[in-house]
Amino acid sequence: MEKKIIITVAVTGSFPTKEMNPAVPYTPKEIADAAVESAGAGAAIAHIHVRDPKTGAPEFKKALFKEVLDRIRDRSDMIVNLTTSGLRLKGPRMMAQRLEPIQLKPDMCSLDLGSMNFSDMVFNNPPQWSQEAVQCMRENRVKPEIEVFEAGHISQAKDLVQKGLIDVPPYFQLCMGVKWGIEASPENLLFMKRELPGDALWSVLGTGKNQIPMIVMGMLLGGNVRVGFEDNIFIKKDVLAKNNAQMVAWAADQAERLGRTVATPGEARQLLGIRALNETVCSDGGGHGKEVL
Ligand code: MG
């Protein structure tokens, strides 16, 4: 079993509101503060969505992503993972708009494969778009976090790996318990893990009440885990989490009790093949010959 465990914190997502839990972050400062505070509690990766700073409505403006990225980079070497899911985007530009976070050159971006019903919405991910997103990530030296909500999405990812479009090790997020995706059960998590390519690194998330059972099982299976308000706003039944960092601290403590060691951001970068922040990008490596800071 892999001893090191990478904890991702997904600090806000697009569903929870301050009415549900007053600690849900909305502004770029609140989102960055939640990520950095979570790094102090053991998170190596921050998965970032942005919100309208005033209303908290889901947003997808490049300037908001940039402000969050800059604010985290100013204070932490944690891996910044910007979403490209844009589930609530509409209009003719939406597929192009979904690529904009990649152009900011974060360390990582989520990559969605396969279209599906997602609660009361349709999550539209045509194969051509996923391939374009992967190519855009490669050009910008961004590591894909392959989000899979059912087994067919893994098959599609394997095809992209075989075509040489995704660098090894491919990194998967097994998303368990999204309404109309694969249900969160021990049998289903084992099944999803078995479907992964042999060299894959993987993490697991569970939605709502599925969060704790799924991540504890992920810890026992040698996987990595994700917590945070995007998936669940409770620290235990009927008790709201005080903040994202409290959930990370709980996960870190639980992992240590199960014999795992929490990876630092630097260790997570090594495991995932993501360069350190002060590493020079060579001009022949597809970068721009300047330091990435
Ligand atoms: Mg997300």
CSV table of C-alpha atoms and ligand atoms in Angstrom, one decimal:
chain,number,residue,atom,x,y,z
A,1,MET,CA,0.0,0.0,0.0
A,2,GLU,CA,1.2,3.4,-0.9
A,3,LYS,CA,2.1,5.0,2.4
A,4,LYS,CA,2.0,8.7,1.5
A,5,ILE,CA,-1.5,10.1,1.0
A,6,ILE,CA,-2.4,13.2,-0.9
A,7,ILE,CA,-5.3,15.2,0.5
A,8,THR,CA,-7.2,17.5,-1.8
A,9,VAL,CA,-9.5,20.2,-0.5
A,10,ALA,CA,-12.4,21.3,-2.7
A,11,VAL,CA,-13.2,24.5,-0.8
A,12,THR,CA,-16.4,25.8,-2.4
A,13,GLY,CA,-17.7,24.0,-5.6
A,14,SER,CA,-20.8,25.6,-7.0
A,15,PHE,CA,-23.6,24.1,-4.9
A,16,PRO,CA,-23.3,25.0,-1.2
A,17,THR,CA,-24.2,28.5,0.0
A,18,LYS,CA,-23.6,30.6,3.1
A,19,GLU,CA,-27.2,29.9,4.0
A,20,MET,CA,-26.4,26.2,4.2
A,21,ASN,CA,-23.1,26.8,6.0
A,22,PRO,CA,-21.8,30.4,6.8
A,23,ALA,CA,-18.2,29.3,6.3
A,24,VAL,CA,-18.7,28.5,2.6
A,25,PRO,CA,-16.2,30.9,0.8
A,26,TYR,CA,-17.4,33.2,-2.0
A,27,THR,CA,-14.8,35.9,-2.8
A,28,PRO,CA,-11.4,35.2,-4.3
A,29,LYS,CA,-9.9,36.2,-0.9
A,30,GLU,CA,-12.2,33.9,1.1
A,31,ILE,CA,-11.5,31.0,-1.4
A,32,ALA,CA,-7.7,31.5,-1.3
A,33,ASP,CA,-7.7,31.8,2.5
A,34,ALA,CA,-9.7,28.6,2.9
A,35,ALA,CA,-7.2,26.8,0.6
A,36,VAL,CA,-4.1,28.1,2.4
A,37,GLU,CA,-5.6,27.4,5.8
A,38,SER,CA,-6.3,23.8,4.6
A,39,ALA,CA,-2.7,23.5,3.4
A,40,GLY,CA,-1.8,24.2,7.1
A,41,ALA,CA,-4.0,21.3,8.1
A,42,GLY,CA,-2.5,18.8,5.6
A,43,ALA,CA,-4.0,19.5,2.1
A,44,ALA,CA,-1.5,19.3,-0.7
A,45,ILE,CA,-4.0,20.2,-3.5
A,46,ALA,CA,-6.7,22.9,-3.7
A,47,HIS,CA,-9.5,22.3,-6.2
A,48,ILE,CA,-10.9,25.6,-7.1
A,49,HIS,CA,-14.3,26.9,-8.4
A,50,VAL,CA,-15.2,30.6,-8.3
A,51,ARG,CA,-18.3,32.4,-7.2
A,52,ASP,CA,-19.8,35.8,-7.8
A,53,PRO,CA,-18.2,37.6,-4.9
A,54,LYS,CA,-21.4,39.3,-3.9
A,55,THR,CA,-24.2,36.8,-4.5
A,56,GLY,CA,-22.2,33.5,-4.3
A,57,ALA,CA,-23.7,32.3,-7.5
A,58,PRO,CA,-21.5,30.0,-9.5
A,59,GLU,CA,-19.2,32.0,-11.8
A,60,PHE,CA,-16.6,31.1,-14.4
A,61,LYS,CA,-14.7,34.4,-15.0
A,62,LYS,CA,-11.0,34.0,-15.9
A,63,ALA,CA,-10.2,37.1,-13.7
A,64,LEU,CA,-11.7,35.5,-10.6
A,65,PHE,CA,-9.7,32.3,-11.2
A,66,LYS,CA,-6.6,34.4,-11.7
A,67,GLU,CA,-7.1,36.3,-8.5
A,68,VAL,CA,-7.5,33.0,-6.5
A,69,LEU,CA,-4.5,31.4,-8.1
A,70,ASP,CA,-2.3,34.5,-7.4
A,71,ARG,CA,-3.5,34.8,-3.9
A,72,ILE,CA,-2.7,31.1,-3.1
A,73,ARG,CA,0.7,31.2,-4.9
A,74,ASP,CA,1.7,34.3,-2.9
A,75,ARG,CA,1.4,32.3,0.3
A,76,SER,CA,1.7,28.6,-0.4
A,77,ASP,CA,3.4,25.9,-2.6
A,78,MET,CA,0.3,23.8,-2.5
A,79,ILE,CA,-0.9,22.4,-5.9
A,80,VAL,CA,-3.6,24.6,-7.4
A,81,ASN,CA,-6.2,22.7,-9.4
A,82,LEU,CA,-8.7,24.8,-11.3
A,83,THR,CA,-12.0,23.4,-12.5
A,84,THR,CA,-12.9,23.2,-16.2
A,85,SER,CA,-16.3,21.6,-15.6
A,86,GLY,CA,-18.4,24.7,-16.2
A,87,LEU,CA,-21.5,22.6,-15.5
A,88,ARG,CA,-23.8,25.7,-15.3
A,89,LEU,CA,-22.3,27.6,-18.3
A,90,LYS,CA,-24.6,28.2,-21.2
A,91,GLY,CA,-24.3,29.8,-24.6
A,92,PRO,CA,-22.2,29.3,-27.8
A,93,ARG,CA,-18.9,30.2,-26.1
A,94,MET,CA,-19.2,27.8,-23.2
A,95,MET,CA,-16.9,25.0,-24.5
A,96,ALA,CA,-14.2,27.6,-25.3
A,97,GLN,CA,-14.8,29.3,-22.0
A,98,ARG,CA,-14.2,26.0,-20.2
A,99,LEU,CA,-10.6,26.0,-21.5
A,100,GLU,CA,-9.8,29.5,-20.1
A,101,PRO,CA,-8.6,28.3,-16.6
A,102,ILE,CA,-6.0,26.1,-18.3
A,103,GLN,CA,-4.5,29.2,-20.0
A,104,LEU,CA,-3.7,30.6,-16.5
A,105,LYS,CA,-1.1,27.8,-16.2
A,106,PRO,CA,-2.1,26.4,-12.8
A,107,ASP,CA,-0.5,23.2,-11.7
A,108,MET,CA,-3.5,21.1,-12.5
A,109,CYS,CA,-7.0,21.3,-14.0
A,110,SER,CA,-9.9,18.9,-13.7
A,111,LEU,CA,-10.7,17.0,-16.9
A,112,ASP,CA,-14.2,15.6,-17.5
A,113,LEU,CA,-14.9,12.8,-19.9
A,114,GLY,CA,-18.2,11.5,-21.1
A,115,SER,CA,-21.6,13.1,-21.0
A,116,MET,CA,-24.1,12.2,-18.3
A,117,ASN,CA,-27.2,13.3,-16.4
A,118,PHE,CA,-25.9,15.1,-13.4
A,119,SER,CA,-28.7,15.7,-10.8
A,120,ASP,CA,-31.1,17.9,-12.7
A,121,MET,CA,-28.6,19.0,-15.4
A,122,VAL,CA,-26.9,17.4,-18.4
A,123,PHE,CA,-23.1,17.4,-18.1
A,124,ASN,CA,-22.0,17.7,-21.7
A,125,ASN,CA,-18.5,16.5,-22.4
A,126,PRO,CA,-18.2,15.5,-26.1
A,127,PRO,CA,-15.1,13.4,-26.9
A,128,GLN,CA,-13.7,16.1,-29.2
A,129,TRP,CA,-13.9,18.6,-26.3
A,130,SER,CA,-12.1,16.3,-23.8
A,131,GLN,CA,-9.3,15.7,-26.4
A,132,GLU,CA,-9.0,19.5,-27.0
A,133,ALA,CA,-8.9,20.1,-23.3
A,134,VAL,CA,-6.1,17.5,-22.8
A,135,GLN,CA,-4.1,19.1,-25.6
A,136,CYS,CA,-4.5,22.5,-24.2
A,137,MET,CA,-3.3,21.2,-20.8
A,138,ARG,CA,-0.3,19.7,-22.4
A,139,GLU,CA,0.6,22.9,-24.2
A,140,ASN,CA,0.3,24.8,-20.9
A,141,ARG,CA,2.1,22.1,-18.9
A,142,VAL,CA,-1.0,21.5,-16.7
A,143,LYS,CA,-1.5,18.1,-15.1
A,144,PRO,CA,-5.0,16.7,-15.8
A,145,GLU,CA,-7.0,15.5,-12.9
A,146,ILE,CA,-9.3,13.0,-14.6
A,147,GLU,CA,-12.7,13.2,-12.9
A,148,VAL,CA,-14.7,10.0,-13.5
A,149,PHE,CA,-18.3,9.6,-12.5
A,150,GLU,CA,-18.9,6.1,-14.0
A,151,ALA,CA,-16.8,3.3,-15.5
A,152,GLY,CA,-17.3,4.4,-19.2
A,153,HIS,CA,-15.3,7.6,-18.3
A,154,ILE,CA,-12.3,5.5,-17.3
A,155,SER,CA,-12.5,3.7,-20.7
A,156,GLN,CA,-12.3,7.0,-22.5
A,157,ALA,CA,-9.4,8.2,-20.3
A,158,LYS,CA,-7.5,5.0,-21.1
A,159,ASP,CA,-7.9,5.7,-24.8
A,160,LEU,CA,-6.4,9.2,-24.3
A,161,VAL,CA,-3.5,7.6,-22.3
A,162,GLN,CA,-2.9,5.1,-25.1
A,163,LYS,CA,-2.8,7.9,-27.7
A,164,GLY,CA,-0.1,9.5,-25.6
A,165,LEU,CA,-2.1,12.5,-24.8
A,166,ILE,CA,-1.9,12.2,-21.1
A,167,ASP,CA,1.4,11.9,-19.4
A,168,VAL,CA,2.1,9.1,-16.9
A,169,PRO,CA,1.2,8.6,-14.2
A,170,PRO,CA,-2.4,9.5,-15.1
A,171,TYR,CA,-4.2,10.9,-12.1
A,172,PHE,CA,-7.9,10.0,-11.5
A,173,GLN,CA,-10.5,11.4,-9.2
A,174,LEU,CA,-13.1,8.7,-8.5
A,175,CYS,CA,-16.3,10.7,-7.9
A,176,MET,CA,-18.7,8.5,-6.0
A,177,GLY,CA,-22.3,9.3,-5.3
A,178,VAL,CA,-23.2,12.1,-7.7
A,179,LYS,CA,-26.9,11.8,-8.5
A,180,TRP,CA,-27.1,9.7,-11.7
A,181,GLY,CA,-23.4,8.8,-11.7
A,182,ILE,CA,-22.1,5.6,-10.1
A,183,GLU,CA,-23.5,5.1,-6.6
A,184,ALA,CA,-21.2,5.3,-3.6
A,185,SER,CA,-20.8,1.8,-2.2
A,186,PRO,CA,-17.7,-0.3,-1.2
A,187,GLU,CA,-18.4,-2.7,-4.1
A,188,ASN,CA,-18.5,0.1,-6.6
A,189,LEU,CA,-15.3,1.7,-5.4
A,190,LEU,CA,-13.5,-1.6,-5.7
A,191,PHE,CA,-14.9,-2.0,-9.2
A,192,MET,CA,-13.8,1.5,-10.2
A,193,LYS,CA,-10.3,1.0,-8.8
A,194,ARG,CA,-10.0,-2.3,-10.7
A,195,GLU,CA,-10.8,-0.6,-14.0
A,196,LEU,CA,-8.0,2.0,-13.7
A,197,PRO,CA,-4.8,1.6,-15.7
A,198,GLY,CA,-2.1,-0.2,-13.7
A,199,ASP,CA,0.2,2.9,-13.4
A,200,ALA,CA,-2.6,5.2,-12.3
A,201,LEU,CA,-2.6,7.3,-9.2
A,202,TRP,CA,-6.1,7.8,-7.8
A,203,SER,CA,-8.1,9.8,-5.3
A,204,VAL,CA,-11.7,9.3,-4.2
A,205,LEU,CA,-14.5,11.7,-3.2
A,206,GLY,CA,-17.9,10.9,-1.8
A,207,THR,CA,-20.8,13.3,-1.9
A,208,GLY,CA,-22.7,14.3,1.2
A,209,LYS,CA,-23.1,11.5,3.7
A,210,ASN,CA,-21.0,9.3,1.4
A,211,GLN,CA,-17.9,11.4,2.0
A,212,ILE,CA,-16.6,9.8,5.2
A,213,PRO,CA,-17.3,6.1,4.2
A,214,MET,CA,-15.7,6.6,0.7
A,215,ILE,CA,-12.6,8.4,1.9
A,216,VAL,CA,-11.9,6.0,4.7
A,217,MET,CA,-12.2,3.1,2.2
A,218,GLY,CA,-9.9,5.0,-0.1
A,219,MET,CA,-7.4,5.4,2.7
A,220,LEU,CA,-7.5,1.6,3.4
A,221,LEU,CA,-7.1,0.8,-0.3
A,222,GLY,CA,-3.9,2.9,-0.6
A,223,GLY,CA,-5.6,5.8,-2.5
A,224,ASN,CA,-5.7,9.5,-2.0
A,225,VAL,CA,-8.7,11.5,-0.8
A,226,ARG,CA,-10.7,14.7,-1.3
A,227,VAL,CA,-12.7,16.5,1.3
A,228,GLY,CA,-14.2,20.0,1.4
A,229,PHE,CA,-17.4,22.0,1.1
A,230,GLU,CA,-17.8,21.2,-2.6
A,231,ASP,CA,-18.7,17.6,-1.5
A,232,ASN,CA,-20.1,18.0,2.0
A,233,ILE,CA,-20.7,20.7,4.5
A,234,PHE,CA,-21.0,18.5,7.6
A,235,ILE,CA,-18.1,17.3,9.9
A,236,LYS,CA,-20.4,14.6,11.2
A,237,LYS,CA,-24.1,13.9,11.2
A,238,ASP,CA,-26.1,17.1,11.7
A,239,VAL,CA,-23.0,19.1,12.7
A,240,LEU,CA,-21.8,21.7,10.3
A,241,ALA,CA,-18.1,21.9,9.6
A,242,LYS,CA,-16.5,25.1,11.0
A,243,ASN,CA,-14.4,25.5,7.9
A,244,ASN,CA,-12.7,23.4,5.2
A,245,ALA,CA,-9.5,23.1,7.3
A,246,GLN,CA,-11.4,21.3,10.0
A,247,MET,CA,-12.4,18.6,7.4
A,248,VAL,CA,-8.8,18.4,6.2
A,249,ALA,CA,-7.5,18.0,9.8
A,250,TRP,CA,-10.0,15.3,10.4
A,251,ALA,CA,-9.0,13.4,7.2
A,252,ALA,CA,-5.3,13.8,8.0
A,253,ASP,CA,-5.8,12.4,11.6
A,254,GLN,CA,-7.9,9.5,10.3
A,255,ALA,CA,-5.3,8.7,7.6
A,256,GLU,CA,-2.5,8.7,10.2
A,257,ARG,CA,-4.5,6.3,12.4
A,258,LEU,CA,-4.8,4.0,9.4
A,259,GLY,CA,-1.0,3.9,8.9
A,260,ARG,CA,-0.8,6.5,6.1
A,261,THR,CA,1.5,9.6,6.1
A,262,VAL,CA,0.1,12.9,4.8
A,263,ALA,CA,2.1,14.1,1.8
A,264,THR,CA,3.4,17.7,1.8
A,265,PRO,CA,2.8,19.7,-1.3
A,266,GLY,CA,6.4,19.1,-2.4
A,267,GLU,CA,6.0,15.3,-2.0
A,268,ALA,CA,2.6,15.4,-3.9
A,269,ARG,CA,4.3,17.3,-6.7
A,270,GLN,CA,6.9,14.5,-7.0
A,271,LEU,CA,4.4,11.7,-6.9
A,272,LEU,CA,2.2,13.4,-9.6
A,273,GLY,CA,5.1,14.5,-11.8
A,274,ILE,CA,4.3,18.2,-11.3
A,275,ARG,CA,7.2,20.6,-11.3
A,276,ALA,CA,8.2,22.6,-8.2
A,277,LEU,CA,7.1,26.3,-8.3
A,278,ASN,CA,10.7,27.6,-8.6
A,279,GLU,CA,11.7,25.2,-11.3
A,280,THR,CA,12.7,26.9,-14.6
A,281,VAL,CA,10.6,25.9,-17.6
A,282,CYS,CA,12.9,25.1,-20.5
A,283,SER,CA,12.0,26.7,-23.8
A,284,ASP,CA,12.4,23.3,-25.5
A,285,GLY,CA,9.9,21.8,-23.1
A,286,GLY,CA,6.9,23.6,-24.4
A,287,GLY,CA,7.1,26.3,-21.8
A,288,HIS,CA,8.0,29.9,-22.2
A,289,GLY,CA,11.5,30.1,-20.8
A,290,LYS,CA,10.6,31.9,-17.7
A,291,GLU,CA,10.2,30.9,-14.1
A,292,VAL,CA,6.8,29.7,-13.1
A,293,LEU,CA,5.9,31.7,-10.0
B,1,MG,MG,-15.3,20.5,-9.1
